[in-house]
């Protein structure tokens, strides 16, 4: 493990117990039973799955962000650029329409299932487009990214359409609430859906590491070093699709994590893209866990949505980043 | 191990950029590819590097088509240095040079480290090994990027305008480094704009014009005043010691 991984892993090790104890009901670590009749229940059935989910979702977004920035050779890249997250969100929104017609036993699973189908559809579309853009020299990455952005716009427009045509006010509020990601009221079921997919996705992104390093020298030089653009694209679409798709399926849209985390990690590494993936996963987990614990503690009547909270932190950070880059500090 | 173009033609988009080019390049020599803007110099270099696929003819390493080589074998044999200094991340010099070991997959082994150290030493970069590349001058960056290619210990070095944007002393020093590689038996192919550098330092010159090969051979033949007039449309004459190698000739242009 590198210095950055060790640092963020230690941070995470401190944050996890704190997060489990914090909330509307504060639990005394030395006297769980004395903290109230339901303390053990709250701990095991509410907070532990929620913390686990924050770790899984954050790790996936962090790793995907690091890989995307390496792939696009751009510190402003974000996992959403490929259009996978918006397509997963579109799938989830579709489930609000279709799910009502399904028997209750299946309906509970329809949202994550539809979100994963949306992410899978985006991956297939990207793969089809990749077949047409990755041949020939240079510019393939830029063209491919534009195609991803078009998928994102299209998914965004269709989602907006679904919102404006919502069958009733309740469905409308459900959709809007869900689109602003959150980890409220999640169970272990969601953890079991997201954890294996995210772990597989991070492993795939990790396998792309050395090719991403070669891209530091530009697309042509990387190819001259034996980097296979098609293989790299495949690994990236698969890795980002699995991590981001799984994340959206269980938590909705959570922005800015994939963008910010690699910047927090980069100064602690040798700045090679491959060195960023693992520590970005750990740091992403720490960031989402912290943010989720924070929204839980805030004294609002209804809990602040995690997706909104992260964007509230994220946007000013992004601005600061842009100004710093302008001064040539990156 | 020769590098050759056999009746090679290349189309990029809708444009025919190379037509029917045949040339055999010898290892241990410096071959300069020259020609006006848009003549197809970079395209030829990239095709020889296996990065562009010709639609007719082939680029061959010894007797094998480069397109048939596995990417890793090709990467071990041919080092390609693109034009410009496009480094995405502010990594340390040593880490960047170590990327040259990627085709060998041994960046962290003793063998790989030795090759990286040798490349750093050959280009006088040892004192900069820990420096972030963002802090380097233009001349240092050019040397670091060449060191990356040398670290892979390729049989051929293909460099696209490695001397552009360098001042006179850095140009001469970098040419010196390339000559050392050629003397050690490596084939060196460089795209050049400065005809005097080609005349004075290349062993072999390939003149491209409009995607075809206008001339090839010894510098004094390929770059005669007549040829420069035909290809570049500039009347000129060479002055200085003719026929010496390395020669010390300068190109005087007339007209306007």
XYZ file of C-alpha atoms in Angstrom:
586
model
C 0.000 0.000 0.000
C 1.182 3.469 -0.799
C 1.436 6.386 1.589
C -1.857 7.843 0.326
C -3.711 4.529 0.770
C -2.419 4.123 4.310
C -3.350 7.692 5.221
C -6.916 7.460 3.957
C -7.388 3.925 5.324
C -6.377 5.170 8.782
C -8.805 8.072 8.404
C -11.565 5.676 7.400
C -10.805 3.441 10.377
C -11.442 6.414 12.674
C -14.535 7.591 10.797
C -16.416 4.285 10.722
C -16.975 3.932 14.500
C -17.726 7.642 14.818
C -20.311 7.376 12.067
C -21.963 4.360 13.703
C -22.375 6.205 16.984
C -23.552 9.546 15.593
C -27.094 10.481 14.661
C -30.425 11.555 16.139
C -29.785 8.944 18.796
C -26.236 9.149 20.108
C -24.931 5.799 21.194
C -22.493 5.387 24.048
C -19.778 3.050 22.795
C -19.194 1.691 26.305
C -22.831 1.102 27.072
C -24.847 0.251 23.965
C -27.733 -1.238 25.929
C -27.867 1.814 28.191
C -28.198 4.185 25.201
C -31.821 3.245 24.755
C -33.897 0.177 24.169
C -33.379 0.181 20.423
C -29.679 1.101 20.369
C -28.489 -2.299 19.214
C -31.184 -2.403 16.569
C -30.323 1.099 15.342
C -26.663 0.145 15.214
C -27.013 -3.121 13.330
C -30.034 -2.556 11.099
C -29.865 1.172 10.360
C -26.402 2.587 10.823
C -24.171 -0.344 9.922
C -25.765 -0.940 6.495
C -25.872 2.790 5.889
C -22.171 3.127 6.723
C -21.327 0.110 4.582
C -23.297 1.578 1.703
C -21.569 4.958 2.066
C -18.220 3.171 1.890
C -19.217 1.120 -1.150
C -20.728 4.029 -3.081
C -17.907 6.419 -2.189
C -15.222 3.903 -3.089
C -16.787 3.272 -6.477
C -17.171 6.966 -7.281
C -13.644 7.802 -6.088
C -12.009 5.052 -8.129
C -14.112 5.852 -11.200
C -13.224 9.539 -10.935
C -9.509 8.796 -10.689
C -9.663 6.485 -13.700
C -11.703 8.976 -15.752
C -9.297 11.817 -15.044
C -6.416 9.592 -16.088
C -8.202 8.462 -19.219
C -9.180 11.951 -20.346
C -5.834 13.358 -19.154
C -7.855 16.075 -17.540
C -8.258 16.952 -13.848
C -11.780 18.242 -14.525
C -13.125 14.900 -15.723
C -15.900 13.222 -13.772
C -17.440 9.724 -13.909
C -20.691 11.264 -15.168
C -19.057 12.219 -18.471
C -19.622 8.822 -20.045
C -23.346 9.132 -19.554
C -23.492 6.002 -17.391
C -24.823 7.723 -14.262
C -27.555 9.653 -16.130
C -28.625 6.454 -17.913
C -28.757 4.570 -14.617
C -30.841 7.412 -13.197
C -33.140 7.236 -16.203
C -33.572 3.516 -15.595
C -34.422 4.177 -11.959
C -36.951 6.852 -12.921
C -38.507 4.415 -15.383
C -38.975 2.002 -12.495
C -41.217 4.550 -10.741
C -43.562 4.213 -13.720
C -43.304 0.531 -14.365
C -42.738 -0.604 -10.785
C -46.303 0.316 -9.827
C -47.620 -2.303 -12.249
C -45.429 -5.075 -10.834
C -46.333 -7.417 -7.971
C -45.066 -6.026 -4.636
C -42.475 -8.779 -4.163
C -40.675 -7.792 -7.349
C -41.461 -4.078 -7.132
C -39.043 -3.672 -4.226
C -36.195 -4.769 -6.482
C -37.342 -2.952 -9.577
C -35.525 0.315 -8.828
C -31.984 -1.058 -8.490
C -32.665 -3.547 -11.272
C -33.855 -0.846 -13.683
C -30.962 1.426 -12.731
C -28.504 -1.368 -13.477
C -30.274 -2.029 -16.781
C -29.915 1.679 -17.606
C -26.207 1.575 -16.784
C -25.813 -1.604 -18.833
C -27.592 0.020 -21.776
C -25.235 2.989 -21.576
C -22.264 0.595 -21.554
C -23.565 -1.223 -24.637
C -24.144 2.085 -26.445
C -20.640 3.241 -25.513
C -19.149 -0.030 -26.732
C -20.974 0.317 -30.059
C -19.768 3.884 -30.438
C -16.242 2.837 -29.430
C -16.164 0.380 -32.298
C -16.562 3.337 -34.629
C -14.256 5.830 -32.957
C -11.233 3.982 -31.639
C -9.769 2.997 -34.997
C -7.175 5.276 -36.545
C -4.822 7.597 -34.773
C -5.420 10.370 -32.321
C -8.587 12.108 -31.242
C -10.363 8.834 -30.480
C -10.647 9.657 -26.795
C -12.092 13.128 -27.414
C -14.621 11.805 -29.925
C -15.644 9.008 -27.589
C -16.114 11.394 -24.683
C -18.311 13.651 -26.784
C -20.415 10.604 -27.631
C -20.691 9.861 -23.902
C -21.773 13.439 -23.247
C -24.498 13.057 -25.876
C -25.763 9.926 -24.111
C -25.759 11.916 -20.864
C -27.751 14.769 -22.446
C -30.245 12.394 -23.964
C -30.721 10.521 -20.681
C -31.056 13.858 -18.883
C -33.724 15.037 -21.318
C -35.675 11.787 -21.030
C -35.465 11.976 -17.238
C -36.803 15.543 -17.349
C -39.587 14.325 -19.619
C -40.463 11.569 -17.158
C -40.577 14.133 -14.351
C -42.868 16.553 -16.196
C -45.199 13.690 -17.131
C -45.261 12.114 -13.691
C -48.594 10.329 -13.119
C -49.267 12.082 -9.802
C -47.776 14.490 -7.315
C -46.552 11.698 -5.072
C -44.658 9.990 -7.892
C -43.197 13.362 -8.854
C -41.861 14.007 -5.362
C -40.545 10.427 -5.175
C -38.615 10.861 -8.413
C -37.184 14.240 -7.502
C -36.222 13.030 -4.028
C -34.566 9.980 -5.444
C -32.596 11.869 -8.092
C -30.909 13.822 -5.307
C -29.063 10.825 -3.971
C -29.268 9.714 -0.377
C -28.496 6.767 1.872
C -31.491 7.177 4.170
C -33.497 4.066 5.095
C -31.264 1.591 3.299
C -30.893 -2.018 4.359
C -28.300 -4.733 3.992
C -30.080 -5.814 0.783
C -28.735 -2.762 -1.011
C -25.255 -3.458 0.322
C -25.365 -6.952 -1.128
C -26.381 -5.556 -4.516
C -23.793 -2.787 -4.688
C -20.748 -4.231 -2.904
C -19.854 -7.081 -5.298
C -20.478 -4.980 -8.412
C -18.422 -2.097 -7.054
C -15.572 -4.381 -5.978
C -15.493 -5.951 -9.420
C -15.545 -2.504 -11.035
C -12.645 -1.229 -8.921
C -10.646 -4.358 -9.799
C -11.281 -3.715 -13.510
C -10.200 -0.073 -13.185
C -7.111 -1.203 -11.304
C -6.210 -3.447 -14.251
C -6.326 -0.383 -16.514
C -3.771 1.450 -14.367
C -0.608 0.985 -16.362
C -2.310 1.908 -19.641
C -3.623 5.063 -17.989
C -0.066 5.881 -16.900
C 1.120 5.575 -20.501
C -1.544 8.111 -21.534
C 0.386 10.694 -19.516
C 2.538 10.975 -22.651
C -0.444 11.447 -24.974
C -2.502 9.036 -27.006
C 0.039 8.427 -29.780
C 3.011 7.894 -27.497
C 0.915 5.598 -25.314
C -0.009 3.494 -28.326
C 3.641 3.361 -29.352
C 4.336 1.894 -25.899
C 1.896 -0.911 -26.601
C -1.209 0.545 -24.925
C -4.214 -1.005 -26.673
C -6.870 1.745 -26.993
C -9.728 -0.719 -27.451
C -8.778 -2.792 -24.430
C -8.377 0.338 -22.296
C -11.733 1.674 -23.430
C -13.366 -1.664 -22.681
C -11.848 -1.794 -19.193
C -12.883 1.767 -18.500
C -16.474 1.421 -19.692
C -16.821 -1.815 -17.726
C -15.145 -0.465 -14.586
C -16.962 2.874 -14.544
C -20.213 1.163 -15.538
C -20.032 -1.299 -12.650
C -18.984 1.187 -9.964
C -21.190 4.101 -11.019
C -24.112 1.908 -12.080
C -24.111 0.115 -8.748
C -23.774 3.415 -6.898
C -26.720 5.044 -8.660
C -28.803 1.887 -8.254
C -28.618 2.029 -4.460
C -28.047 5.709 -3.692
C -29.272 7.827 -6.609
C -27.149 10.572 -8.150
C -24.286 11.641 -5.912
C -22.226 14.283 -7.651
C -18.791 15.783 -7.184
C -17.222 12.846 -5.292
C -15.585 11.473 -8.427
C -14.398 14.933 -9.372
C -13.017 16.080 -6.029
C -11.512 12.971 -4.490
C -8.660 12.484 -6.993
C -7.586 16.075 -6.279
C -7.432 15.400 -2.552
C -5.389 12.262 -3.187
C -3.040 13.415 -5.947
C -0.624 15.493 -3.814
C -0.006 12.449 -1.597
C 1.012 10.233 -4.539
C 3.528 10.321 -7.389
C 0.624 11.687 -9.512
C 0.626 8.725 -11.900
C -2.990 7.741 -12.692
C -2.434 4.139 -11.550
C -1.244 5.355 -8.132
C -4.520 7.226 -7.645
C -7.104 4.492 -8.107
C -6.840 2.611 -4.809
C -6.316 5.659 -2.539
C -9.132 7.482 -4.378
C -11.440 4.565 -3.618
C -10.564 4.727 0.079
C -10.759 8.536 0.195
C -14.086 8.471 -1.662
C -15.427 6.075 0.960
C -14.231 8.393 3.728
C -15.754 11.470 2.078
C -19.202 9.957 1.479
C -19.238 8.426 4.971
C -18.384 11.797 6.508
C -20.931 13.679 4.437
C -23.647 11.123 5.173
C -22.930 11.240 8.903
C -22.988 15.047 8.754
C -26.411 15.248 7.080
C -27.710 12.811 9.694
C -26.581 15.006 12.555
C -27.728 18.350 11.114
C -30.738 19.630 13.047
C -33.181 19.956 10.159
C -36.713 18.668 10.263
C -36.213 16.598 7.125
C -32.749 15.277 6.521
C -30.667 17.201 3.978
C -30.210 14.980 0.916
C -26.692 13.621 0.624
C -26.483 14.423 -3.093
C -27.405 18.049 -2.378
C -24.995 18.298 0.545
C -22.078 17.011 -1.528
C -22.864 19.421 -4.348
C -23.032 22.252 -1.826
C -19.479 21.407 -0.782
C -18.450 20.382 -4.270
C -19.341 23.457 -6.280
C -17.268 25.931 -4.230
C -14.390 23.460 -4.227
C -14.604 23.167 -7.986
C -14.513 26.941 -8.308
C -11.455 27.138 -6.101
C -9.864 24.420 -8.201
C -10.473 26.335 -11.421
C -8.932 29.488 -9.966
C -5.914 27.513 -8.764
C -5.460 25.931 -12.196
C -5.650 29.372 -13.736
C -2.630 30.287 -11.658
C -0.866 27.185 -12.921
C -0.663 25.268 -9.657
C -1.852 21.960 -11.045
C 17.235 -4.840 -38.713
C 16.040 -2.549 -41.480
C 12.904 -0.444 -41.399
C 11.242 -0.157 -44.777
C 8.262 1.326 -46.576
C 7.069 -0.816 -49.482
C 4.892 1.045 -52.015
C 3.139 2.524 -49.013
C 0.017 4.666 -49.388
C -2.045 6.196 -46.615
C -5.415 7.911 -46.468
C -6.501 9.982 -43.472
C -10.144 10.964 -43.533
C -10.817 11.622 -47.210
C -7.339 12.881 -47.998
C -4.562 10.853 -49.551
C -1.569 11.886 -47.458
C 1.058 9.392 -48.665
C 1.303 7.842 -52.126
C 3.452 4.950 -53.189
C 6.427 5.533 -50.910
C 9.269 3.052 -51.052
C 12.322 3.459 -48.864
C 14.711 1.216 -46.991
C 16.209 2.703 -43.826
C 19.405 1.279 -42.364
C 20.089 0.910 -38.652
C 23.093 2.718 -37.207
C 22.357 5.817 -39.249
C 20.433 9.052 -38.856
C 17.717 9.389 -41.456
C 16.070 12.779 -41.778
C 12.574 13.129 -43.232
C 12.166 16.651 -44.649
C 9.576 18.409 -46.749
C 7.207 21.391 -46.801
C 4.303 21.679 -44.363
C 1.640 19.105 -45.142
C 4.004 16.920 -47.173
C 3.173 13.911 -44.996
C 6.328 13.759 -42.847
C 4.587 13.047 -39.543
C 2.186 10.627 -41.215
C 5.093 8.668 -42.678
C 6.833 8.575 -39.314
C 3.683 7.374 -37.564
C 3.116 4.731 -40.226
C 6.674 3.485 -39.783
C 6.002 3.415 -36.030
C 2.950 1.229 -36.619
C 0.542 3.894 -35.312
C -1.172 4.468 -38.665
C -2.194 1.627 -40.921
C -1.399 2.077 -44.624
C -4.255 1.280 -46.999
C -1.839 0.034 -49.636
C 1.643 -1.369 -49.322
C 3.236 -1.881 -45.942
C 5.764 -0.721 -43.399
C 8.169 -3.519 -42.563
C 10.624 -4.241 -39.797
C 13.238 -6.516 -41.387
C 10.937 -8.828 -43.379
C 7.811 -8.613 -41.242
C 4.947 -6.199 -41.732
C 4.703 -3.921 -38.675
C 0.939 -4.387 -38.684
C 1.461 -8.110 -38.060
C 3.651 -7.610 -34.998
C 2.126 -7.925 -31.538
C 1.811 -4.467 -29.950
C 4.323 -5.373 -27.264
C 6.935 -6.662 -29.725
C 6.488 -3.588 -31.857
C 6.801 -1.344 -28.803
C 10.047 -3.049 -27.803
C 11.539 -2.635 -31.268
C 10.359 0.862 -32.147
C 10.458 3.877 -29.855
C 8.296 6.776 -31.010
C 8.679 10.346 -29.826
C 5.716 12.523 -30.844
C 5.948 16.181 -31.631
C 5.684 18.652 -28.766
C 5.864 18.167 -25.020
C 2.420 16.994 -24.021
C 2.716 15.634 -20.481
C -0.635 15.344 -18.729
C 0.442 15.031 -15.089
C 3.159 16.681 -13.069
C 5.043 13.450 -12.358
C 8.700 13.125 -11.419
C 11.307 12.881 -14.180
C 12.308 9.385 -13.123
C 8.709 8.096 -13.154
C 8.132 9.565 -16.599
C 11.294 8.026 -18.018
C 10.318 4.687 -16.430
C 7.203 4.654 -18.642
C 9.631 3.735 -21.423
C 9.977 0.330 -19.745
C 6.279 -0.423 -20.194
C 6.780 -2.698 -23.227
C 9.190 -4.760 -21.109
C 6.957 -4.723 -18.037
C 9.947 -4.352 -15.743
C 9.827 -0.744 -14.548
C 10.536 -1.732 -10.943
C 13.000 -4.590 -11.406
C 16.784 -4.244 -11.323
C 16.978 -4.588 -15.101
C 14.346 -1.910 -15.699
C 15.878 0.453 -13.163
C 19.280 0.001 -14.770
C 17.860 0.925 -18.179
C 16.142 3.995 -16.729
C 19.366 5.061 -15.004
C 21.343 4.541 -18.209
C 18.880 6.718 -20.139
C 18.989 9.431 -17.472
C 22.788 9.283 -17.550
C 23.025 9.412 -21.332
C 21.050 12.649 -21.400
C 22.652 14.258 -18.316
C 19.437 14.129 -16.338
C 20.593 12.370 -13.183
C 20.449 15.537 -11.080
C 16.830 16.112 -12.187
C 15.491 12.638 -11.500
C 13.253 13.677 -8.612
C 12.123 16.961 -10.168
C 8.461 17.315 -11.253
C 8.315 17.641 -15.040
C 6.264 20.833 -14.724
C 9.334 22.638 -13.336
C 11.611 21.822 -16.267
C 12.752 24.158 -19.019
C 11.934 23.390 -22.640
C 15.357 21.920 -23.277
C 15.189 19.731 -20.174
C 11.711 18.528 -21.081
C 12.873 17.552 -24.583
C 15.728 15.561 -23.055
C 13.425 13.852 -20.553
C 11.060 12.810 -23.334
C 13.952 11.435 -25.378
C 15.235 9.635 -22.275
C 11.818 7.978 -21.999
C 12.337 6.557 -25.492
C 15.940 5.513 -24.772
C 14.877 3.739 -21.564
C 12.944 1.238 -23.670
C 16.196 0.359 -25.479
C 14.444 0.209 -28.861
C 16.162 -0.898 -32.066
C 14.680 2.128 -33.791
C 14.059 5.658 -32.537
C 11.452 7.584 -34.515
C 11.273 11.223 -33.437
C 8.915 13.868 -34.810
C 10.642 17.246 -34.819
C 12.579 16.638 -31.623
C 14.554 19.839 -32.195
C 11.633 22.229 -32.656
C 11.383 24.797 -29.885
C 14.945 24.161 -28.758
C 17.645 26.808 -28.792
C 20.840 26.342 -30.783
C 22.932 24.724 -28.069
C 20.142 22.333 -27.039
C 19.603 21.421 -30.696
C 23.264 20.510 -31.117
C 23.339 18.586 -27.842
C 20.196 16.615 -28.676
C 21.557 15.796 -32.149
C 24.707 14.622 -30.373
C 22.647 12.272 -28.182
C 20.862 10.875 -31.238
C 24.232 10.368 -32.958
C 25.471 8.418 -29.951
C 22.454 6.143 -30.245
C 23.055 5.695 -33.972
C 26.702 4.866 -33.359
C 25.583 2.218 -30.879
C 23.647 0.578 -33.710
C 20.171 2.010 -33.160
C 18.312 3.235 -36.220
C 17.341 6.905 -35.870
C 14.650 8.562 -37.988
C 13.837 12.217 -37.367
C 11.447 14.642 -38.962
C 13.257 17.956 -39.454
C 12.304 21.381 -40.703
C 15.770 22.883 -40.598
C 17.417 21.801 -43.859
C 20.872 22.824 -42.651
C 20.571 20.432 -39.686
C 19.533 17.675 -42.092
C 22.395 18.497 -44.475
C 25.013 18.606 -41.747
C 23.965 15.804 -39.413
C 21.898 13.214 -41.276
C 23.404 10.216 -43.038
C 20.387 9.751 -45.238
C 17.649 12.171 -46.283
C 14.108 11.473 -47.457
C 12.431 14.439 -49.156
C 8.637 14.344 -49.170
C 6.492 16.583 -51.327
C 2.713 16.349 -51.454
C 2.727 12.833 -50.033
C 5.200 11.414 -52.518
C 8.896 10.798 -52.162
C 10.624 13.550 -54.160
C 14.147 12.314 -53.452
C 16.168 10.137 -51.129
C 19.835 9.559 -50.642
C 22.906 11.267 -49.252
C 22.159 14.782 -47.967
C 24.213 16.547 -50.632
C 22.268 14.830 -53.404
C 18.799 14.875 -51.875
C 19.046 18.495 -50.746
C 20.639 20.139 -53.764
C 19.735 23.754 -54.527
C 17.736 22.596 -57.510
C 15.723 20.207 -55.376
C 15.003 22.885 -52.800
C 13.795 25.129 -55.591
C 11.524 22.402 -56.973
C 10.074 21.205 -53.685
C 9.958 24.329 -51.515
C 9.835 26.904 -54.335
C 12.713 28.816 -52.789
C 15.875 29.745 -54.636
C 18.861 29.084 -52.441
C 22.473 28.022 -52.324
C 24.611 26.114 -49.876
C 27.760 27.821 -48.607
C 30.562 26.454 -46.490
C 32.592 23.278 -46.604
C 30.894 20.980 -49.034
C 31.084 17.248 -48.728
C 32.331 17.127 -45.183
C 30.431 14.954 -42.738
C 29.493 16.333 -40.342
C 29.442 19.193 -42.739
C 29.315 22.809 -41.776
C 27.134 24.231 -44.436
C 24.589 26.982 -44.279
C 21.665 27.629 -46.566
C 21.382 31.095 -48.061
C 17.968 31.859 -49.510
C 17.258 34.326 -52.291
C 14.154 35.971 -53.504
C 11.460 38.182 -52.070
